[in-house]
PDB file of C-alpha atoms in Angstrom:
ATOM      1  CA  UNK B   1     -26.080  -0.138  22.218  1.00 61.00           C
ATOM      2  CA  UNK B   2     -23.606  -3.146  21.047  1.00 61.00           C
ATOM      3  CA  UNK B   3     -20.721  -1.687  19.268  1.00 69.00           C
ATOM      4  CA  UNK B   4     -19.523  -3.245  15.493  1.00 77.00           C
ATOM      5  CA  UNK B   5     -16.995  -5.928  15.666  1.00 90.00           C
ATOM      6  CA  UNK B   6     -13.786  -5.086  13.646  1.00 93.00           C
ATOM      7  CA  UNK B   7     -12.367  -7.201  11.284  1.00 95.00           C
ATOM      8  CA  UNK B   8      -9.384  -7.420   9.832  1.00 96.00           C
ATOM      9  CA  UNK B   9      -7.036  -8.889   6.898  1.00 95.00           C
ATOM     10  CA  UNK B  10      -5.124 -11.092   8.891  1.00 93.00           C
ATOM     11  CA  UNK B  11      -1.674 -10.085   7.594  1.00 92.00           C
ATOM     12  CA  UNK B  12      -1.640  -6.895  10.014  1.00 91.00           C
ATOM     13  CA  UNK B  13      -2.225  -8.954  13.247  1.00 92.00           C
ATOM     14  CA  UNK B  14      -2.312  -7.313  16.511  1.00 93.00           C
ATOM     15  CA  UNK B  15       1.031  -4.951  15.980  1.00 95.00           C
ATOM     16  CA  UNK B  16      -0.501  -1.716  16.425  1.00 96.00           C
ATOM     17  CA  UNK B  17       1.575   0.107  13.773  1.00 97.00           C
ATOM     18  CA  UNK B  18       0.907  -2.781  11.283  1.00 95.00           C
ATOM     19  CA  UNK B  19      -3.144  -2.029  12.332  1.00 96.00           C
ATOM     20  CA  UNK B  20      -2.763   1.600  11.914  1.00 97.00           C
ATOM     21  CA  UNK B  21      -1.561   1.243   8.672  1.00 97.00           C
ATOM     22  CA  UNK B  22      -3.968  -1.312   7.211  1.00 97.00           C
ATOM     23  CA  UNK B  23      -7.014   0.779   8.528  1.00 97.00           C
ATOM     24  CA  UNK B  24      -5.910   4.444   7.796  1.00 97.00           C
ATOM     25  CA  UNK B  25      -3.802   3.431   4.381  1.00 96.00           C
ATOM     26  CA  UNK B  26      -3.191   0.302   2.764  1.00 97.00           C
ATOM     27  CA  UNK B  27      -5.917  -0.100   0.334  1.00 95.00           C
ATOM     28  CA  UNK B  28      -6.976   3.447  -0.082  1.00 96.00           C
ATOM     29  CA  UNK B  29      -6.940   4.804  -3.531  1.00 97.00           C
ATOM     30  CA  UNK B  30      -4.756   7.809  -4.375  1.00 97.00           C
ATOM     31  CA  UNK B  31      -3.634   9.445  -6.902  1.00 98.00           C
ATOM     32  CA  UNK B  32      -1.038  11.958  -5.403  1.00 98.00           C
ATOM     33  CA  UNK B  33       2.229  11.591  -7.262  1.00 98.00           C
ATOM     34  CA  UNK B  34       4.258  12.476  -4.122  1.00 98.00           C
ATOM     35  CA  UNK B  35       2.438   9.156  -2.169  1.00 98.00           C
ATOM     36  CA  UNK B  36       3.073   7.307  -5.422  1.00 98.00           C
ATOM     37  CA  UNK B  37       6.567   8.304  -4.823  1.00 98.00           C
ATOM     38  CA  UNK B  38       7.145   7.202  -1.422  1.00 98.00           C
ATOM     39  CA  UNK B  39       5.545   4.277  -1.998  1.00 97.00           C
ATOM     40  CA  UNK B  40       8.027   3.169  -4.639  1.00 97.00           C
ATOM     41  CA  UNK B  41      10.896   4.228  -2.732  1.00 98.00           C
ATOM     42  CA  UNK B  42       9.305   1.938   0.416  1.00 97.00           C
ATOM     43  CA  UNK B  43       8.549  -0.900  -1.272  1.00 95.00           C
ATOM     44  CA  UNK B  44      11.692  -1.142  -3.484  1.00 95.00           C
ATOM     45  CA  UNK B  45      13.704  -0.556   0.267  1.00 96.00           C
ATOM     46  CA  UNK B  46      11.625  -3.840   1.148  1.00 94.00           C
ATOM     47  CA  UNK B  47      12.562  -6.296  -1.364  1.00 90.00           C
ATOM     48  CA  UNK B  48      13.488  -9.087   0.367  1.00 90.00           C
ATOM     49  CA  UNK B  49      12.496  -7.727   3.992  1.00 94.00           C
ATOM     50  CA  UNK B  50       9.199  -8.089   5.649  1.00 93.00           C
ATOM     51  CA  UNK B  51       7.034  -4.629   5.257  1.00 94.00           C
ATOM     52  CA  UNK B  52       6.885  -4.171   8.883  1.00 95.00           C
ATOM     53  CA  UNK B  53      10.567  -3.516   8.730  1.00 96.00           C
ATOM     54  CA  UNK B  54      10.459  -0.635   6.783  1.00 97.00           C
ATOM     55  CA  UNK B  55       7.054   0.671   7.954  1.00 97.00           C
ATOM     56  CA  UNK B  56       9.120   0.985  11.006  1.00 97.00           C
ATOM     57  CA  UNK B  57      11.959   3.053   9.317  1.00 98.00           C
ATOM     58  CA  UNK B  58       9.218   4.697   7.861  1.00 98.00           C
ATOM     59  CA  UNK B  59      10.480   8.072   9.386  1.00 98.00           C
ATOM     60  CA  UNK B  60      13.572   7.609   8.839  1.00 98.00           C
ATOM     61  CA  UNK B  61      13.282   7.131   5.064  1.00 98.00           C
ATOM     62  CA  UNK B  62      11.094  10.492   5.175  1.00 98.00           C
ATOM     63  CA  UNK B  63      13.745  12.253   6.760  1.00 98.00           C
ATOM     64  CA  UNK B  64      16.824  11.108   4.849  1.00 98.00           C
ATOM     65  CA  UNK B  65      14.959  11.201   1.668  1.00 98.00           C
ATOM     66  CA  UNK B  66      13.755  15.105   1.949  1.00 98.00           C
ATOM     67  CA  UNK B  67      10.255  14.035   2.481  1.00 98.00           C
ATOM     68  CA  UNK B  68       9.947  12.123  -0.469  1.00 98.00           C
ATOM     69  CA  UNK B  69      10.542  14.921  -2.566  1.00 98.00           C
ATOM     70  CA  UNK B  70      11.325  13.390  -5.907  1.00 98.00           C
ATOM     71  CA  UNK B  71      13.098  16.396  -7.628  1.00 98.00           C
ATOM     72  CA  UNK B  72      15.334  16.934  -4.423  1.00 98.00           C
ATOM     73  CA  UNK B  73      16.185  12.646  -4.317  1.00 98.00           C
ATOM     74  CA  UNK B  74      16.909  12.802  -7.914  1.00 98.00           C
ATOM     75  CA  UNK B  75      19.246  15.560  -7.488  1.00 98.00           C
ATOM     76  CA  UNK B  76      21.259  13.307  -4.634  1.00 98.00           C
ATOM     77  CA  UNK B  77      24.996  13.465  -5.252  1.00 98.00           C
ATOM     78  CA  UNK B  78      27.011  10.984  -4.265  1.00 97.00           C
ATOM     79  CA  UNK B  79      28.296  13.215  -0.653  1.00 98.00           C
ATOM     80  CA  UNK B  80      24.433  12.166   0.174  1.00 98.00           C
ATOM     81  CA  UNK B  81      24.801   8.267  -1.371  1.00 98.00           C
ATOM     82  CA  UNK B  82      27.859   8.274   1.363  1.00 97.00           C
ATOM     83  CA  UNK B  83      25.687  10.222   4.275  1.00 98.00           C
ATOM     84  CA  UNK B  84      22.768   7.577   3.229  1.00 98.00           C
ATOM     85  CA  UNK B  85      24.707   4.350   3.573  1.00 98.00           C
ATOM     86  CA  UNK B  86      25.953   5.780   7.528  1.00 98.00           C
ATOM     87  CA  UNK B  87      22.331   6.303   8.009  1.00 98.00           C
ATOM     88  CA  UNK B  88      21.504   3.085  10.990  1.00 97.00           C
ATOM     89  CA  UNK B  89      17.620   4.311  10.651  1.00 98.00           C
ATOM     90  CA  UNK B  90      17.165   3.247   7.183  1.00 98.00           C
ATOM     91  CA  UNK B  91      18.203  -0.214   4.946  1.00 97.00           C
ATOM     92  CA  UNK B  92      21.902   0.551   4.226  1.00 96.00           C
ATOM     93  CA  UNK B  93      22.093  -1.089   1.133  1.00 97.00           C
ATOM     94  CA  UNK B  94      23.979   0.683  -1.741  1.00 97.00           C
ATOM     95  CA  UNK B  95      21.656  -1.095  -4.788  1.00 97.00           C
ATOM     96  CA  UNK B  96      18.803   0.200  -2.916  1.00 97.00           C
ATOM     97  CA  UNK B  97      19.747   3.539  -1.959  1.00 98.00           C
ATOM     98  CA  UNK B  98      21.582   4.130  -5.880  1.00 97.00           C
ATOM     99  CA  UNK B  99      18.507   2.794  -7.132  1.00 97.00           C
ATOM    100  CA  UNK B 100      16.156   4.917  -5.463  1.00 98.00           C
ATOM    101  CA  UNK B 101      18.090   8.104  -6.595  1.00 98.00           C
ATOM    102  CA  UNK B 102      18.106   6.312  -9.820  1.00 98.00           C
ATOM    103  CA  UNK B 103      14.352   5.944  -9.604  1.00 98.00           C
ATOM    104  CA  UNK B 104      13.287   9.583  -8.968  1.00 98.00           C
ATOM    105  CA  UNK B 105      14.757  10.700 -11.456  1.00 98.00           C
ATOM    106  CA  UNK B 106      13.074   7.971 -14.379  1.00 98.00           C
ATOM    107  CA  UNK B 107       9.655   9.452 -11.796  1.00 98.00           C
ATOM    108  CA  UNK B 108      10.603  12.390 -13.200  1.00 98.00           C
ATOM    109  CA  UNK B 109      10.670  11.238 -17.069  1.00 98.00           C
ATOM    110  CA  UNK B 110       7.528   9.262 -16.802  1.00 98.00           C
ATOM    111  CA  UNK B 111       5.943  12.662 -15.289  1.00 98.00           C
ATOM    112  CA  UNK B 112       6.850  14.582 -18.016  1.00 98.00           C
ATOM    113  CA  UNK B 113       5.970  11.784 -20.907  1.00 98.00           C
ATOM    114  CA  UNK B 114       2.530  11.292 -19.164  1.00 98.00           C
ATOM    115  CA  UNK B 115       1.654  13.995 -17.453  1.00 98.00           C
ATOM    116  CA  UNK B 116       1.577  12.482 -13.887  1.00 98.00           C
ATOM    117  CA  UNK B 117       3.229   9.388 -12.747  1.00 98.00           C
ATOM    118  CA  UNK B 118      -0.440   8.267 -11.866  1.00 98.00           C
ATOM    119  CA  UNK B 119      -1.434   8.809 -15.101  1.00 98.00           C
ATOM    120  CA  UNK B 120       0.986   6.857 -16.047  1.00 98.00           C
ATOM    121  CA  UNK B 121       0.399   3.875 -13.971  1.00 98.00           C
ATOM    122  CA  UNK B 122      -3.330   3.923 -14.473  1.00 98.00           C
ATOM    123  CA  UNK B 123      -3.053   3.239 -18.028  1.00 98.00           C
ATOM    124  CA  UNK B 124      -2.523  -0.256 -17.240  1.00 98.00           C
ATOM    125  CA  UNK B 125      -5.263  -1.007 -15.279  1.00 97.00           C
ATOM    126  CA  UNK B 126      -8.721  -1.923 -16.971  1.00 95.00           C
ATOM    127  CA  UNK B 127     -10.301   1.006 -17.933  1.00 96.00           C
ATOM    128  CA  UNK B 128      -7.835   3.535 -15.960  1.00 96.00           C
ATOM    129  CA  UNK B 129      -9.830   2.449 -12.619  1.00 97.00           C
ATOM    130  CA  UNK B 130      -8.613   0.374  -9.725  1.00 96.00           C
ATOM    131  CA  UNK B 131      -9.698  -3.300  -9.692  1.00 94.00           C
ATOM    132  CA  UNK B 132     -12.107  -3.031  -6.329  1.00 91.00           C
ATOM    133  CA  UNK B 133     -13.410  -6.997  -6.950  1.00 87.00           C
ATOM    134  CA  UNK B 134     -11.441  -9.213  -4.523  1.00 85.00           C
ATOM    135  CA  UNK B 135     -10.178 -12.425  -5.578  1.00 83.00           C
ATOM    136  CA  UNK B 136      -8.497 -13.935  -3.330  1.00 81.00           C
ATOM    137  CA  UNK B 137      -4.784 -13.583  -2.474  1.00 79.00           C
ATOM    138  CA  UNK B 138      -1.847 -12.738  -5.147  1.00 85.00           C
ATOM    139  CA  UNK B 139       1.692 -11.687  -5.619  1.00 90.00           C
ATOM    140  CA  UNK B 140       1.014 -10.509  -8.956  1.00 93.00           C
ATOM    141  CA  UNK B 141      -1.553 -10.281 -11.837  1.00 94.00           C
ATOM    142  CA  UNK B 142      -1.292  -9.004 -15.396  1.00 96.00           C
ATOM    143  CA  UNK B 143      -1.850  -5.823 -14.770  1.00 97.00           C
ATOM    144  CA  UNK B 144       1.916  -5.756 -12.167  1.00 97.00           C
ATOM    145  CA  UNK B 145       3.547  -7.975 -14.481  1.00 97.00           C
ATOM    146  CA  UNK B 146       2.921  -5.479 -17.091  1.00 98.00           C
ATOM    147  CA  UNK B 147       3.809  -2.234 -15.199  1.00 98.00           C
ATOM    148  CA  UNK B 148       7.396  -3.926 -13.861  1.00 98.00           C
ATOM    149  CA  UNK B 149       8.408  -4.737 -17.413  1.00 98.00           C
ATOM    150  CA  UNK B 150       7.913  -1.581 -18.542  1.00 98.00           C
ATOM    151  CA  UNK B 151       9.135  -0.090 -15.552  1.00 98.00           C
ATOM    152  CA  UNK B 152      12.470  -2.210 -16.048  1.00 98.00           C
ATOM    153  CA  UNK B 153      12.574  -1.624 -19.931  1.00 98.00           C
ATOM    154  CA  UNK B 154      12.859   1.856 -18.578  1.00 98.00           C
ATOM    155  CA  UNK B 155      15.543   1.525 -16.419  1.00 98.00           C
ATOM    156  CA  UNK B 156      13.873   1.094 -12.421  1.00 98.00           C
ATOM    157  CA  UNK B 157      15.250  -1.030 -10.371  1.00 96.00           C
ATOM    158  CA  UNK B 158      13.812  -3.267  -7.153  1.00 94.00           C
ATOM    159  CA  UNK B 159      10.254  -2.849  -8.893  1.00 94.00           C
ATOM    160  CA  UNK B 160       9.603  -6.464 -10.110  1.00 95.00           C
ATOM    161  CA  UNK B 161       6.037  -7.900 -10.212  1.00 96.00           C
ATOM    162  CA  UNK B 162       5.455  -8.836  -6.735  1.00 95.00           C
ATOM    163  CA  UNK B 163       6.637  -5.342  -5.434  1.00 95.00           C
ATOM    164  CA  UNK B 164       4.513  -3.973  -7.941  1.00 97.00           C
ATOM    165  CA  UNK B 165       1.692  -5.521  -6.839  1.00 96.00           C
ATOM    166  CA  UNK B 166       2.669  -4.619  -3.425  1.00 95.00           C
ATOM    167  CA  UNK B 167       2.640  -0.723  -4.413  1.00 97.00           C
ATOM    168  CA  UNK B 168      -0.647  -0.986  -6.238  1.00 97.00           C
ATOM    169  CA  UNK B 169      -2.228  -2.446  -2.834  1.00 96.00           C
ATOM    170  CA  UNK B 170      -0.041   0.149  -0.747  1.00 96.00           C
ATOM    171  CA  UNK B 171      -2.176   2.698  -2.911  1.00 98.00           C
ATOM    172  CA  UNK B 172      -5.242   1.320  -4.033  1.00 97.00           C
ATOM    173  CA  UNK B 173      -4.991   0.367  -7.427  1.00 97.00           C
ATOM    174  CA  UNK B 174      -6.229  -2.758  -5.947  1.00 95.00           C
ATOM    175  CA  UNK B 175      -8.470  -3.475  -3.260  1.00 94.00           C
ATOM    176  CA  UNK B 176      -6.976  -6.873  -1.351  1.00 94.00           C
ATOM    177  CA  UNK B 177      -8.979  -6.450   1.977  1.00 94.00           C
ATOM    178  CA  UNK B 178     -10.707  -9.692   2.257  1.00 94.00           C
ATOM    179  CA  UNK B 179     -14.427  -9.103   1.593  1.00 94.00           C
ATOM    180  CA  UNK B 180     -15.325  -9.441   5.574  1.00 94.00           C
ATOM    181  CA  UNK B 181     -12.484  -6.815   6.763  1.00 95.00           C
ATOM    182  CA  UNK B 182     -14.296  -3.425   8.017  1.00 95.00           C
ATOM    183  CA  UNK B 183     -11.858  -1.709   6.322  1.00 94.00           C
ATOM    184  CA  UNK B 184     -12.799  -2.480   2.506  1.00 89.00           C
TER     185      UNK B 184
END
């Protein structure tokens, strides 16, 4: 008996953590405020560096920020902004790490005001549902140009509209596997 051909969206290519990644994550809805976390902490680390950098770091982040624990980051002091910036297995950039103590705590806000952050972010998107209909290829839409400037208004940092978008197809507010990928 033949066996199905996989396809692919072509941005993973043939790097077998990239692969991993697009078939067991990227794209897959969830609404677990702790993954919503990590997520924004990974994708503001990335601004300006390819994905598969921090995917690789990926660990590392988990480690040095307490598993992604949002009410242990937002209680980092500054002794942990200092052990942080020696860390070689994450991005040792002091905007990003501030920021993402900065951000867990705002997490933390928006969780209270909303009940969830997920709750929160869903009430941007049509109808509180994730937009499953591909289109083609973007770096934003209304729906992350809205979230970011609120986001901002409220005081996160490294979240602007194309790393938005990039967090709502890390966790499948949107569904950006081409139509053919066996993964959709």
């Amino acid at each position: 008996m033949p066996t199905k051909q996989i396809t692919r969206c072509r941005w993973c290519g043939t790097d077998p953590l990239y692969m991993k990644y697009h078939d067991e994550e990227w794209g897959k809805v969830t609404h677990d405020d702790k993954v919503l976390f990590e997520f924004l902490t990974l994708e503001s680390a990335q601004a300006g560096l390819s994905w598969i950098t921090i995917l690789r770091r990926r660990d590392n982040y988990r480690k040095a920020f307490a598993n992604f624990d949002v009410e242990k980051v937002a209680k980092f002091t500054e002794k942990d902004q200092e052990r942080l910036l020696q860390d070689e297995g994450i991005i040792r950039n002091r905007l990003k790490i501030n920021s993402a103590i900065n951000n867990a705590k705002l997490f933390i806000e928006v969780q209270k005001e909303f009940g969830s952050f997920n709750n929160y972010l869903y009430s941007f998107m049509p109808d509180g549902k994730p937009i499953t209909t591909y289109t083609g290829s973007h770096v934003s839409t209304p729906e992350s140009d809205a979230i970011s400037k609120d986001m901002k208004k409220r005081g996160f940092k490294f979240f602007g509209t194309t790393i938005c978008y990039a967090h709502m197809q890390a966790t499948g507010m949107v569904n950006d596997h081409i139509p053919e990928c066996s993964f959709r």
